[in-house]
Amino acid sequence: IEPPSQDVRAVKYLPPTSATDKYSVIDQTIRVAASRARVTLATRAFGRGSDFVCTDALLKSEGGLHVIQTFWSPDNSEEVQIKGRTCRQDNPGSYRQILWANDLKDIQ
């Protein structure tokens, strides 16, 4: 695994201050996340019903949006939805799930 280049910028998620702000914050976070040289940390709420539409031609040419899921989904349909965030509307993309063994101890 190559270390991230120096031009990678983290996006800080700011919680909404009202119900109306919630959707504008989510939309803004999604727009920024689907850009080259971005790392966005998001909760499972972004996994369903969110379209990460890539309009960055350079990102598309480099393989598209990559999603890393860091939690176990008890519901298979949730995992499918999260995988689907990577290649919306025929855009390229990739997915990987990385789990911590301690988080899996209680799963039966």
N, CA, C and O atoms as a printed pandas DataFrame, in Angstrom:
     atom_number atom_name residue_name chain_id  residue_number  x_coord  y_coord  z_coord
0              1         N          ILE        A               1    0.855   -1.178    0.000
1              2        CA          ILE        A               1    0.000    0.000    0.000
2              3         C          ILE        A               1    0.892    1.229    0.000
3              4         O          ILE        A               1    1.796    1.357    0.826
4              5         N          GLU        A               2    0.632    2.116   -0.920
5              6        CA          GLU        A               2    1.393    3.347   -0.988
6              7         C          GLU        A               2    0.848    4.362    0.014
7              8         O          GLU        A               2   -0.362    4.438    0.226
8              9         N          PRO        A               3    1.746    5.147    0.634
9             10        CA          PRO        A               3    1.242    6.188    1.529
10            11         C          PRO        A               3    0.539    7.265    0.715
11            12         O          PRO        A               3    0.862    7.467   -0.455
12            13         N          PRO        A               4   -0.415    7.954    1.318
13            14        CA          PRO        A               4   -1.121    8.992    0.567
14            15         C          PRO        A               4   -0.180   10.114    0.174
15            16         O          PRO        A               4    0.765   10.434    0.896
16            17         N          SER        A               5   -0.448   10.700   -0.968
17            18        CA          SER        A               5    0.369   11.826   -1.412
18            19         C          SER        A               5    0.083   13.033   -0.532
19            20         O          SER        A               5   -0.923   13.070    0.176
20            21         N          GLN        A               6    0.964   14.008   -0.581
21            22        CA          GLN        A               6    0.807   15.182    0.275
22            23         C          GLN        A               6   -0.386   16.033   -0.115
23            24         O          GLN        A               6   -0.816   16.880    0.669
24            25         N          ASP        A               7   -0.930   15.833   -1.304
25            26        CA          ASP        A               7   -2.070   16.658   -1.706
26            27         C          ASP        A               7   -3.405   16.084   -1.252
27            28         O          ASP        A               7   -4.452   16.637   -1.588
28            29         N          VAL        A               8   -3.394   14.988   -0.495
29            30        CA          VAL        A               8   -4.633   14.428    0.042
30            31         C          VAL        A               8   -5.093   15.291    1.205
31            32         O          VAL        A               8   -4.322   15.589    2.117
32            33         N          ARG        A               9   -6.346   15.684    1.162
33            34        CA          ARG        A               9   -6.899   16.548    2.201
34            35         C          ARG        A               9   -8.060   15.825    2.862
35            36         O          ARG        A               9   -8.916   15.256    2.185
36            37         N          ALA        A              10   -8.083   15.849    4.164
37            38        CA          ALA        A              10   -9.188   15.235    4.895
38            39         C          ALA        A              10  -10.350   16.215    4.945
39            40         O          ALA        A              10  -10.153   17.426    5.040
40            41         N          VAL        A              11  -11.544   15.683    4.880
41            42        CA          VAL        A              11  -12.752   16.502    4.964
42            43         C          VAL        A              11  -13.324   16.334    6.355
43            44         O          VAL        A              11  -13.609   15.216    6.785
44            45         N          LYS        A              12  -13.492   17.424    7.050
45            46        CA          LYS        A              12  -14.049   17.373    8.402
46            47         C          LYS        A              12  -15.562   17.446    8.307
47            48         O          LYS        A              12  -16.116   18.358    7.693
48            49         N          TYR        A              13  -16.221   16.477    8.920
49            50        CA          TYR        A              13  -17.685   16.461    8.933
50            51         C          TYR        A              13  -18.166   17.343   10.072
51            52         O          TYR        A              13  -17.783   17.141   11.224
52            53         N          LEU        A              14  -18.993   18.310    9.757
53            54        CA          LEU        A              14  -19.578   19.184   10.765
54            55         C          LEU        A              14  -21.023   18.776   10.971
55            56         O          LEU        A              14  -21.797   18.761   10.014
56            57         N          PRO        A              15  -21.407   18.442   12.199
57            58        CA          PRO        A              15  -22.794   18.028   12.432
58            59         C          PRO        A              15  -23.758   19.176   12.178
59            60         O          PRO        A              15  -23.420   20.333   12.426
60            61         N          PRO        A              16  -24.946   18.873   11.691
61            62        CA          PRO        A              16  -25.927   19.917   11.414
62            63         C          PRO        A              16  -26.418   20.556   12.703
63            64         O          PRO        A              16  -26.421   19.936   13.767
64            65         N          THR        A              17  -26.836   21.815   12.580
65            66        CA          THR        A              17  -27.363   22.515   13.755
66            67         C          THR        A              17  -28.879   22.461   13.799
67            68         O          THR        A              17  -29.474   22.789   14.825
68            69         N          SER        A              18  -29.520   22.052   12.703
69            70        CA          SER        A              18  -30.975   21.906   12.689
70            71         C          SER        A              18  -31.344   20.815   11.694
71            72         O          SER        A              18  -30.500   20.345   10.932
72            73         N          ALA        A              19  -32.600   20.422   11.708
73            74        CA          ALA        A              19  -33.060   19.376   10.782
74            75         C          ALA        A              19  -32.878   19.802    9.331
75            76         O          ALA        A              19  -32.546   18.977    8.480
76            77         N          THR        A              20  -33.088   21.069    9.045
77            78        CA          THR        A              20  -32.936   21.577    7.676
78            79         C          THR        A              20  -31.482   21.517    7.238
79            80         O          THR        A              20  -31.190   21.188    6.088
80            81         N          ASP        A              21  -30.572   21.833    8.148
81            82        CA          ASP        A              21  -29.150   21.817    7.828
82            83         C          ASP        A              21  -28.648   20.414    7.540
83            84         O          ASP        A              21  -27.672   20.244    6.810
84            85         N          LYS        A              22  -29.310   19.399    8.109
85            86        CA          LYS        A              22  -28.846   18.020    7.970
86            87         C          LYS        A              22  -28.638   17.646    6.513
87            88         O          LYS        A              22  -27.606   17.075    6.163
88            89         N          TYR        A              23  -29.596   17.956    5.667
89            90        CA          TYR        A              23  -29.502   17.551    4.266
90            91         C          TYR        A              23  -28.472   18.362    3.503
91            92         O          TYR        A              23  -27.805   17.818    2.623
92            93         N          SER        A              24  -28.319   19.633    3.804
93            94        CA          SER        A              24  -27.315   20.425    3.103
94            95         C          SER        A              24  -25.907   19.982    3.498
95            96         O          SER        A              24  -25.009   19.972    2.656
96            97         N          VAL        A              25  -25.701   19.618    4.757
97            98        CA          VAL        A              25  -24.397   19.125    5.201
98            99         C          VAL        A              25  -24.088   17.795    4.524
99           100         O          VAL        A              25  -22.967   17.590    4.058
100          101         N          ILE        A              26  -25.057   16.893    4.460
101          102        CA          ILE        A              26  -24.850   15.599    3.805
102          103         C          ILE        A              26  -24.556   15.795    2.326
103          104         O          ILE        A              26  -23.624   15.189    1.797
104          105         N          ASP        A              27  -25.338   16.635    1.647
105          106        CA          ASP        A              27  -25.105   16.882    0.217
106          107         C          ASP        A              27  -23.725   17.476   -0.028
107          108         O          ASP        A              27  -23.037   17.077   -0.968
108          109         N          GLN        A              28  -23.318   18.418    0.801
109          110        CA          GLN        A              28  -22.002   19.041    0.646
110          111         C          GLN        A              28  -20.890   18.014    0.884
111          112         O          GLN        A              28  -19.906   17.981    0.146
112          113         N          THR        A              29  -21.046   17.192    1.898
113          114        CA          THR        A              29  -20.053   16.162    2.203
114          115         C          THR        A              29  -19.913   15.192    1.034
115          116         O          THR        A              29  -18.799   14.806    0.678
116          117         N          ILE        A              30  -21.022   14.800    0.443
117          118        CA          ILE        A              30  -21.005   13.876   -0.691
118          119         C          ILE        A              30  -20.320   14.503   -1.896
119          120         O          ILE        A              30  -19.508   13.850   -2.552
120          121         N          ARG        A              31  -20.632   15.750   -2.197
121          122        CA          ARG        A              31  -20.001   16.425   -3.346
122          123         C          ARG        A              31  -18.486   16.478   -3.186
123          124         O          ARG        A              31  -17.749   16.203   -4.134
124          125         N          VAL        A              32  -18.024   16.827   -1.999
125          126        CA          VAL        A              32  -16.588   16.928   -1.751
126          127         C          VAL        A              32  -15.938   15.548   -1.777
127          128         O          VAL        A              32  -14.825   15.401   -2.282
128          129         N          ALA        A              33  -16.614   14.542   -1.242
129          130        CA          ALA        A              33  -16.051   13.193   -1.166
130          131         C          ALA        A              33  -15.811   12.594   -2.540
131          132         O          ALA        A              33  -14.881   11.805   -2.710
132          133         N          ALA        A              34  -16.610   12.940   -3.503
133          134        CA          ALA        A              34  -16.488   12.360   -4.844
134          135         C          ALA        A              34  -15.521   13.162   -5.702
135          136         O          ALA        A              34  -15.743   13.334   -6.901
136          137         N          SER        A              35  -14.456   13.650   -5.095
137          138        CA          SER        A              35  -13.417   14.415   -5.777
138          139         C          SER        A              35  -12.066   13.756   -5.537
139          140         O          SER        A              35  -11.877   13.040   -4.554
140          141         N          ARG        A              36  -11.138   14.005   -6.442
141          142        CA          ARG        A              36   -9.797   13.442   -6.343
142          143         C          ARG        A              36   -9.078   13.996   -5.111
143          144         O          ARG        A              36   -9.307   15.136   -4.706
144          145         N          ALA        A              37   -8.217   13.184   -4.529
145          146        CA          ALA        A              37   -7.352   13.561   -3.405
146          147         C          ALA        A              37   -8.140   13.911   -2.149
147          148         O          ALA        A              37   -7.761   14.811   -1.401
148          149         N          ARG        A              38   -9.240   13.194   -1.921
149          150        CA          ARG        A              38  -10.063   13.424   -0.726
150          151         C          ARG        A              38  -10.186   12.141    0.077
151          152         O          ARG        A              38  -10.278   11.044   -0.474
152          153         N          VAL        A              39  -10.185   12.304    1.381
153          154        CA          VAL        A              39  -10.492   11.220    2.300
154          155         C          VAL        A              39  -11.650   11.715    3.140
155          156         O          VAL        A              39  -11.540   12.731    3.826
156          157         N          THR        A              40  -12.759   11.000    3.087
157          158        CA          THR        A              40  -13.946   11.397    3.833
158          159         C          THR        A              40  -14.358   10.260    4.746
159          160         O          THR        A              40  -14.534    9.127    4.297
160          161         N          LEU        A              41  -14.510   10.555    6.015
161          162        CA          LEU        A              41  -14.985    9.570    6.976
162          163         C          LEU        A              41  -16.456    9.838    7.197
163          164         O          LEU        A              41  -16.845   10.950    7.553
164          165         N          ALA        A              42  -17.277    8.819    6.987
165          166        CA          ALA        A              42  -18.721    9.004    7.104
166          167         C          ALA        A              42  -19.334    7.840    7.881
167          168         O          ALA        A              42  -18.751    6.760    7.969
168          169         N          THR        A              43  -20.484    8.072    8.424
169          170        CA          THR        A              43  -21.196    7.039    9.173
170          171         C          THR        A              43  -22.009    6.172    8.221
171          172         O          THR        A              43  -22.081    6.445    7.023
172          173         N          ARG        A              44  -22.616    5.128    8.764
173          174        CA          ARG        A              44  -23.411    4.217    7.942
174          175         C          ARG        A              44  -24.613    4.923    7.319
175          176         O          ARG        A              44  -25.190    4.409    6.362
176          177         N          ALA        A              45  -25.001    6.074    7.832
177          178        CA          ALA        A              45  -26.120    6.819    7.258
178          179         C          ALA        A              45  -25.848    7.210    5.809
179          180         O          ALA        A              45  -26.786    7.425    5.041
180          181         N          PHE        A              46  -24.581    7.304    5.431
181          182        CA          PHE        A              46  -24.230    7.655    4.056
182          183         C          PHE        A              46  -24.306    6.448    3.126
183          184         O          PHE        A              46  -24.210    6.601    1.908
184          185         N          GLY        A              47  -24.477    5.267    3.678
185          186        CA          GLY        A              47  -24.474    4.056    2.875
186          187         C          GLY        A              47  -25.742    3.807    2.092
187          188         O          GLY        A              47  -25.710    3.123    1.069
188          189         N          ARG        A              48  -26.845    4.340    2.544
189          190        CA          ARG        A              48  -28.129    4.124    1.870
190          191         C          ARG        A              48  -28.709    5.453    1.416
191          192         O          ARG        A              48  -28.746    6.428    2.167
192          193         N          GLY        A              49  -29.157    5.468    0.178
193          194        CA          GLY        A              49  -29.860    6.640   -0.328
194          195         C          GLY        A              49  -28.984    7.831   -0.651
195          196         O          GLY        A              49  -29.498    8.921   -0.903
196          197         N          SER        A              50  -27.674    7.649   -0.651
197          198        CA          SER        A              50  -26.757    8.740   -0.974
198          199         C          SER        A              50  -26.083    8.432   -2.298
199          200         O          SER        A              50  -25.529    7.348   -2.479
200          201         N          ASP        A              51  -26.126    9.369   -3.212
201          202        CA          ASP        A              51  -25.460    9.177   -4.498
202          203         C          ASP        A              51  -24.156    9.959   -4.529
203          204         O          ASP        A              51  -24.158   11.188   -4.593
204          205         N          PHE        A              52  -23.053    9.241   -4.484
205          206        CA          PHE        A              52  -21.740    9.848   -4.614
206          207         C          PHE        A              52  -21.442    9.939   -6.106
207          208         O          PHE        A              52  -20.810    9.046   -6.671
208          209         N          VAL        A              53  -21.887   11.000   -6.735
209          210        CA          VAL        A              53  -21.739   11.166   -8.178
210          211         C          VAL        A              53  -20.394   11.805   -8.462
211          212         O          VAL        A              53  -20.105   12.912   -8.007
212          213         N          CYS        A              54  -19.582   11.098   -9.215
213          214        CA          CYS        A              54  -18.244   11.577   -9.538
214          215         C          CYS        A              54  -18.290   12.438  -10.798
215          216         O          CYS        A              54  -18.636   11.956  -11.877
216          217         N          THR        A              55  -17.939   13.711  -10.653
217          218        CA          THR        A              55  -17.866   14.610  -11.805
218          219         C          THR        A              55  -16.418   14.989  -12.101
219          220         O          THR        A              55  -16.157   15.817  -12.973
220          221         N          ASP        A              56  -15.485   14.390  -11.382
221          222        CA          ASP        A              56  -14.056   14.668  -11.521
222          223         C          ASP        A              56  -13.469   13.707  -12.560
223          224         O          ASP        A              56  -13.294   12.521  -12.278
224          225         N          ALA        A              57  -13.167   14.209  -13.750
225          226        CA          ALA        A              57  -12.671   13.366  -14.843
226          227         C          ALA        A              57  -11.365   12.668  -14.481
227          228         O          ALA        A              57  -11.156   11.516  -14.862
228          229         N          LEU        A              58  -10.484   13.348  -13.753
229          230        CA          LEU        A              58   -9.218   12.733  -13.361
230          231         C          LEU        A              58   -9.452   11.583  -12.386
231          232         O          LEU        A              58   -8.794   10.547  -12.487
232          233         N          LEU        A              59  -10.368   11.750  -11.453
233          234        CA          LEU        A              59  -10.704   10.672  -10.525
234          235         C          LEU        A              59  -11.257    9.468  -11.290
235          236         O          LEU        A              59  -10.896    8.325  -11.006
236          237         N          LYS        A              60  -12.126    9.729  -12.252
237          238        CA          LYS        A              60  -12.669    8.631  -13.070
238          239         C          LYS        A              60  -11.559    7.892  -13.802
239          240         O          LYS        A              60  -11.555    6.662  -13.856
240          241         N          SER        A              61  -10.617    8.644  -14.365
241          242        CA          SER        A              61   -9.536    8.014  -15.126
242          243         C          SER        A              61   -8.584    7.224  -14.233
243          244         O          SER        A              61   -7.873    6.341  -14.713
244          245         N          GLU        A              62   -8.565    7.536  -12.943
245          246        CA          GLU        A              62   -7.697    6.835  -11.996
246          247         C          GLU        A              62   -8.422    5.702  -11.260
247          248         O          GLU        A              62   -7.892    5.146  -10.298
248          249         N          GLY        A              63   -9.627    5.363  -11.711
249          250        CA          GLY        A              63  -10.338    4.223  -11.142
250          251         C          GLY        A              63  -11.592    4.574  -10.374
251          252         O          GLY        A              63  -12.330    3.678   -9.964
252          253         N          GLY        A              64  -11.855    5.857  -10.166
253          254        CA          GLY        A              64  -13.093    6.269   -9.529
254          255         C          GLY        A              64  -13.042    6.286   -8.014
255          256         O          GLY        A              64  -11.975    6.198   -7.406
256          257         N          LEU        A              65  -14.205    6.400   -7.427
257          258        CA          LEU        A              65  -14.369    6.486   -5.977
258          259         C          LEU        A              65  -14.070    5.136   -5.322
259          260         O          LEU        A              65  -14.524    4.096   -5.798
260          261         N          HIS        A              66  -13.309    5.158   -4.236
261          262        CA          HIS        A              66  -13.024    3.932   -3.483
262          263         C          HIS        A              66  -13.668    4.059   -2.109
263          264         O          HIS        A              66  -13.426    5.032   -1.394
264          265         N          VAL        A              67  -14.486    3.081   -1.741
265          266        CA          VAL        A              67  -15.162    3.072   -0.446
266          267         C          VAL        A              67  -14.548    1.975    0.417
267          268         O          VAL        A              67  -14.392    0.837   -0.026
268          269         N          ILE        A              68  -14.204    2.328    1.648
269          270        CA          ILE        A              68  -13.712    1.359    2.624
270          271         C          ILE        A              68  -14.736    1.297    3.750
271          272         O          ILE        A              68  -14.960    2.283    4.451
272          273         N          GLN        A              69  -15.345    0.147    3.915
273          274        CA          GLN        A              69  -16.322   -0.062    4.991
274          275         C          GLN        A              69  -15.577   -0.637    6.184
275          276         O          GLN        A              69  -14.911   -1.666    6.065
276          277         N          THR        A              70  -15.686    0.029    7.346
277          278        CA          THR        A              70  -14.923   -0.392    8.522
278          279         C          THR        A              70  -15.816   -0.914    9.643
279          280         O          THR        A              70  -15.422   -0.909   10.809
280          281         N          PHE        A              71  -16.998   -1.356    9.295
281          282        CA          PHE        A              71  -17.894   -1.951   10.290
282          283         C          PHE        A              71  -18.615   -3.122    9.644
283          284         O          PHE        A              71  -18.808   -3.154    8.429
284          285         N          TRP        A              72  -19.004   -4.071   10.460
285          286        CA          TRP        A              72  -19.724   -5.237    9.985
286          287         C          TRP        A              72  -21.198   -4.895    9.834
287          288         O          TRP        A              72  -21.781   -4.262   10.715
288          289         N          SER        A              73  -21.797   -5.300    8.743
289          290        CA          SER        A              73  -23.221   -5.080    8.495
290          291         C          SER        A              73  -23.995   -6.356    8.797
291          292         O          SER        A              73  -23.805   -7.365    8.118
292          293         N          PRO        A              74  -24.854   -6.327    9.792
293          294        CA          PRO        A              74  -25.652   -7.525   10.067
294          295         C          PRO        A              74  -26.671   -7.802    8.968
295          296         O          PRO        A              74  -27.161   -8.923    8.831
296          297         N          ASP        A              75  -26.979   -6.788    8.199
297          298        CA          ASP        A              75  -27.950   -6.893    7.114
298          299         C          ASP        A              75  -27.200   -6.876    5.784
299          300         O          ASP        A              75  -26.567   -5.878    5.441
300          301         N          ASN        A              76  -27.269   -7.974    5.037
301          302        CA          ASN        A              76  -26.552   -8.065    3.763
302          303         C          ASN        A              76  -26.954   -6.964    2.789
303          304         O          ASN        A              76  -26.120   -6.496    2.014
304          305         N          SER        A              77  -28.205   -6.546    2.815
305          306        CA          SER        A              77  -28.639   -5.503    1.883
306          307         C          SER        A              77  -27.941   -4.177    2.183
307          308         O          SER        A              77  -27.710   -3.382    1.271
308          309         N          GLU        A              78  -27.604   -3.932    3.445
309          310        CA          GLU        A              78  -26.861   -2.710    3.779
310          311         C          GLU        A              78  -25.470   -2.748    3.156
311          312         O          GLU        A              78  -25.003   -1.751    2.607
312          313         N          GLU        A              79  -24.816   -3.893    3.244
313          314        CA          GLU        A              79  -23.492   -4.031    2.648
314          315         C          GLU        A              79  -23.546   -3.843    1.132
315          316         O          GLU        A              79  -22.674   -3.194    0.554
316          317         N          VAL        A              80  -24.553   -4.402    0.497
317          318        CA          VAL        A              80  -24.730   -4.225   -0.950
318          319         C          VAL        A              80  -24.919   -2.749   -1.289
319          320         O          VAL        A              80  -24.357   -2.254   -2.266
320          321         N          GLN        A              81  -25.705   -2.054   -0.487
321          322        CA          GLN        A              81  -25.926   -0.623   -0.704
322          323         C          GLN        A              81  -24.619    0.161   -0.584
323          324         O          GLN        A              81  -24.355    1.053   -1.390
324          325         N          ILE        A              82  -23.812   -0.163    0.405
325          326        CA          ILE        A              82  -22.541    0.543    0.601
326          327         C          ILE        A              82  -21.599    0.268   -0.564
327          328         O          ILE        A              82  -20.930    1.180   -1.050
328          329         N          LYS        A              83  -21.543   -0.974   -1.012
329          330        CA          LYS        A              83  -20.729   -1.297   -2.189
330          331         C          LYS        A              83  -21.192   -0.487   -3.391
331          332         O          LYS        A              83  -20.378   -0.059   -4.209
332          333         N          GLY        A              84  -22.480   -0.281   -3.492
333          334        CA          GLY        A              84  -23.051    0.446   -4.622
334          335         C          GLY        A              84  -22.714    1.920   -4.658
335          336         O          GLY        A              84  -22.918    2.572   -5.682
336          337         N          ARG        A              85  -22.203    2.461   -3.565
337          338        CA          ARG        A              85  -21.812    3.879   -3.554
338          339         C          ARG        A              85  -20.616    4.111   -4.456
339          340         O          ARG        A              85  -20.359    5.247   -4.855
340          341         N          THR        A              86  -19.878    3.061   -4.786
341          342        CA          THR        A              86  -18.605    3.228   -5.484
342          343         C          THR        A              86  -18.742    3.494   -6.974
343          344         O          THR        A              86  -17.864    4.126   -7.560
344          345         N          CYS        A              87  -19.782    3.046   -7.586
345          346        CA          CYS        A              87  -19.839    3.155   -9.051
346          347         C          CYS        A              87  -21.236    3.559   -9.505
347          348         O          CYS        A              87  -21.845    2.896  -10.344
348          349         N          ARG        A              88  -21.721    4.626   -8.953
349          350        CA          ARG        A              88  -23.043    5.107   -9.300
350          351         C          ARG        A              88  -23.067    5.618  -10.738
351          352         O          ARG        A              88  -22.092    6.194  -11.220
352          353         N          GLN        A              89  -24.161    5.406  -11.395
353          354        CA          GLN        A              89  -24.408    5.939  -12.735
354          355         C          GLN        A              89  -23.282    5.601  -13.713
355          356         O          GLN        A              89  -22.795    6.462  -14.446
356          357         N          ASP        A              90  -22.880    4.324  -13.707
357          358        CA          ASP        A              90  -21.862    3.794  -14.624
358          359         C          ASP        A              90  -20.467    4.382  -14.435
359          360         O          ASP        A              90  -19.634    4.275  -15.335
360          361         N          ASN        A              91  -20.194    5.001  -13.289
361          362        CA          ASN        A              91  -18.845    5.487  -13.015
362          363         C          ASN        A              91  -18.000    4.340  -12.473
363          364         O          ASN        A              91  -18.531    3.418  -11.854
364          365         N          PRO        A              92  -16.674    4.390  -12.702
365          366        CA          PRO        A              92  -15.805    3.351  -12.143
366          367         C          PRO        A              92  -15.696    3.533  -10.631
367          368         O          PRO        A              92  -15.947    4.619  -10.109
368          369         N          GLY        A              93  -15.324    2.474   -9.942
369          370        CA          GLY        A              93  -15.134    2.568   -8.502
370          371         C          GLY        A              93  -14.718    1.233   -7.921
371          372         O          GLY        A              93  -14.709    0.217   -8.615
372          373         N          SER        A              94  -14.371    1.241   -6.638
373          374        CA          SER        A              94  -13.945    0.019   -5.972
374          375         C          SER        A              94  -14.393    0.047   -4.513
375          376         O          SER        A              94  -14.789    1.085   -3.983
376          377         N          TYR        A              95  -14.316   -1.124   -3.881
377          378        CA          TYR        A              95  -14.824   -1.295   -2.519
378          379         C          TYR        A              95  -13.939   -2.275   -1.769
379          380         O          TYR        A              95  -13.424   -3.230   -2.351
380          381         N          ARG        A              96  -13.768   -2.040   -0.494
381          382        CA          ARG        A              96  -13.065   -2.977    0.372
382          383         C          ARG        A              96  -13.678   -2.884    1.759
383          384         O          ARG        A              96  -14.063   -1.806    2.213
384          385         N          GLN        A              97  -13.763   -4.020    2.420
385          386        CA          GLN        A              97  -14.238   -4.040    3.803
386          387         C          GLN        A              97  -13.056   -4.425    4.684
387          388         O          GLN        A              97  -12.410   -5.448    4.460
388          389         N          ILE        A              98  -12.781   -3.600    5.684
389          390        CA          ILE        A              98  -11.700   -3.856    6.624
390          391         C          ILE        A              98  -12.314   -3.862    8.014
391          392         O          ILE        A              98  -12.889   -2.868    8.457
392          393         N          LEU        A              99  -12.186   -4.991    8.696
393          394        CA          LEU        A              99  -12.794   -5.141   10.018
394          395         C          LEU        A              99  -11.731   -5.443   11.059
395          396         O          LEU        A              99  -10.709   -6.060   10.758
396          397         N          TRP        A             100  -11.978   -5.005   12.281
397          398        CA          TRP        A             100  -11.099   -5.269   13.402
398          399         C          TRP        A             100  -11.611   -6.533   14.090
399          400         O          TRP        A             100  -12.800   -6.630   14.393
400          401         N          ALA        A             101  -10.748   -7.480   14.334
401          402        CA          ALA        A             101  -11.143   -8.763   14.903
402          403         C          ALA        A             101  -11.909   -8.602   16.214
403          404         O          ALA        A             101  -12.857   -9.347   16.461
404          405         N          ASN        A             102  -11.525   -7.659   17.048
405          406        CA          ASN        A             102  -12.224   -7.456   18.328
406          407         C          ASN        A             102  -13.694   -7.070   18.129
407          408         O          ASN        A             102  -14.535   -7.385   18.970
408          409         N          ASP        A             103  -14.003   -6.393   17.026
409          410        CA          ASP        A             103  -15.382   -6.016   16.755
410          411         C          ASP        A             103  -16.234   -7.211   16.363
411          412         O          ASP        A             103  -17.462   -7.141   16.425
412          413         N          LEU        A             104  -15.609   -8.295   15.964
413          414        CA          LEU        A             104  -16.328   -9.473   15.499
414          415         C          LEU        A             104  -16.542  -10.528   16.577
415          416         O          LEU        A             104  -17.210  -11.532   16.330
416          417         N          LYS        A             105  -15.987  -10.318   17.764
417          418        CA          LYS        A             105  -16.068  -11.316   18.835
418          419         C          LYS        A             105  -17.504  -11.698   19.197
419          420         O          LYS        A             105  -17.797  -12.874   19.410
420          421         N          ASP        A             106  -18.390  -10.717   19.267
421          422        CA          ASP        A             106  -19.748  -10.981   19.736
422          423         C          ASP        A             106  -20.718  -11.383   18.627
423          424         O          ASP        A             106  -21.889  -11.648   18.899
424          425         N          ILE        A             107  -20.255  -11.431   17.406
425          426        CA          ILE        A             107  -21.111  -11.775   16.269
426          427         C          ILE        A             107  -21.202  -13.289   16.167
427          428         O          ILE        A             107  -20.187  -13.985   16.179
428          429         N          GLN        A             108  -22.418  -13.789   16.068
429          430        CA          GLN        A             108  -22.592  -15.237   15.989
430          431         C          GLN        A             108  -23.274  -15.638   14.721
431          432         O          GLN        A             108  -23.501  -16.826   14.490
